[in-house]
Short mmCIF file of C-alpha atoms in Angstrom, two decimals:
data_model
loop_
_atom_site.label_atom_id
_atom_site.label_comp_id
_atom_site.label_asym_id
_atom_site.label_seq_id
_atom_site.Cartn_x
_atom_site.Cartn_y
_atom_site.Cartn_z
CA MET A 26 -12.91 -1.59 -21.81
CA ASN A 27 -16.26 -2.78 -20.51
CA LYS A 28 -17.72 -2.11 -17.06
CA ALA A 29 -16.53 -5.40 -15.54
CA GLN A 30 -12.96 -4.78 -16.70
CA GLU A 31 -13.09 -1.23 -15.41
CA LYS A 32 -14.28 -2.39 -11.99
CA GLU A 33 -11.57 -5.05 -11.82
CA THR A 34 -8.89 -2.55 -12.84
CA LEU A 35 -9.98 -0.07 -10.18
CA LYS A 36 -10.00 -2.82 -7.57
CA GLU A 37 -6.48 -3.94 -8.50
CA ILE A 38 -5.14 -0.38 -8.48
CA GLY A 39 -6.71 0.15 -5.06
CA ARG A 40 -5.22 -3.12 -3.85
CA SER A 41 -1.70 -2.11 -4.87
CA MET A 42 -2.11 1.35 -3.36
CA GLY A 43 -3.29 -0.25 -0.10
CA CYS A 44 -0.10 -2.32 0.04
CA VAL A 45 1.99 0.80 -0.49
CA ALA A 46 0.01 2.79 2.09
CA TYR A 47 0.48 0.06 4.72
CA LYS A 48 4.22 0.72 4.79
CA ASN A 49 3.64 4.34 5.84
CA LEU A 50 1.26 3.63 8.74
CA ASP A 51 2.16 3.85 12.39
CA ASP A 52 2.02 0.85 14.74
CA LYS A 53 -1.40 1.76 16.14
CA GLN A 54 -2.96 1.87 12.67
CA LYS A 55 -1.26 -1.41 11.72
CA ALA A 56 -2.66 -3.02 14.88
CA ILE A 57 -6.19 -1.94 13.91
CA ILE A 58 -5.74 -3.46 10.44
CA ALA A 59 -4.38 -6.67 11.97
CA PHE A 60 -7.81 -7.25 13.52
CA GLY A 61 -9.62 -6.81 10.18
CA MET A 62 -10.68 -3.18 10.61
CA THR A 63 -9.58 -0.08 8.72
CA PRO A 64 -8.79 3.24 10.42
CA VAL A 65 -10.99 6.04 9.05
CA GLU A 66 -8.04 8.37 8.50
CA VAL A 67 -6.44 5.81 6.15
CA MET A 68 -9.44 5.28 3.85
CA PRO A 69 -9.30 6.99 0.44
CA GLU A 70 -11.76 9.75 -0.41
CA GLU A 71 -15.36 8.95 -1.36
CA GLY A 72 -14.80 10.21 -4.92
CA CYS A 73 -12.38 7.37 -5.70
CA GLY A 74 -15.17 4.88 -6.21
CA GLU A 75 -16.40 1.90 -4.27
CA ASP A 76 -14.36 -0.66 -6.22
CA TYR A 77 -11.13 1.26 -5.59
CA ARG A 78 -11.94 1.55 -1.87
CA LYS A 79 -12.66 -2.19 -1.61
CA GLY A 80 -9.38 -2.98 -3.33
CA PHE A 81 -7.54 -0.55 -1.05
CA VAL A 82 -8.82 -2.28 2.08
CA LEU A 83 -7.91 -5.67 0.64
CA GLY A 84 -4.43 -4.35 -0.12
CA LEU A 85 -4.01 -3.20 3.47
CA MET A 86 -4.99 -6.65 4.71
CA ASP A 87 -2.72 -8.38 2.18
CA ALA A 88 0.21 -6.29 3.39
CA ALA A 89 -0.62 -7.13 7.03
CA LYS A 90 -0.74 -10.83 6.17
CA ALA A 91 2.59 -10.61 4.34
CA ALA A 92 4.13 -8.92 7.38
CA GLY A 93 2.79 -11.69 9.62
CA LYS A 94 0.61 -9.26 11.58
CA MET A 95 -2.89 -10.41 10.62
CA VAL A 96 -4.87 -11.86 13.53
CA ALA A 97 -8.28 -12.54 11.96
#
């Protein structure tokens, strides 16, 4: 697996984990995500890698869009 494939894989894993994490958030956290922001307490640890974190945030937003909650 080359670097580009590795980055894409990490991003996709993060994206799916963001969708899963969205289901466990409270209404206040979901409201913050609906406006295109991410609560600090929801973000994965720094050691996960930047590509994973980007995918995670995109997954949160995808889940908000699917739930009809996205404002931005």
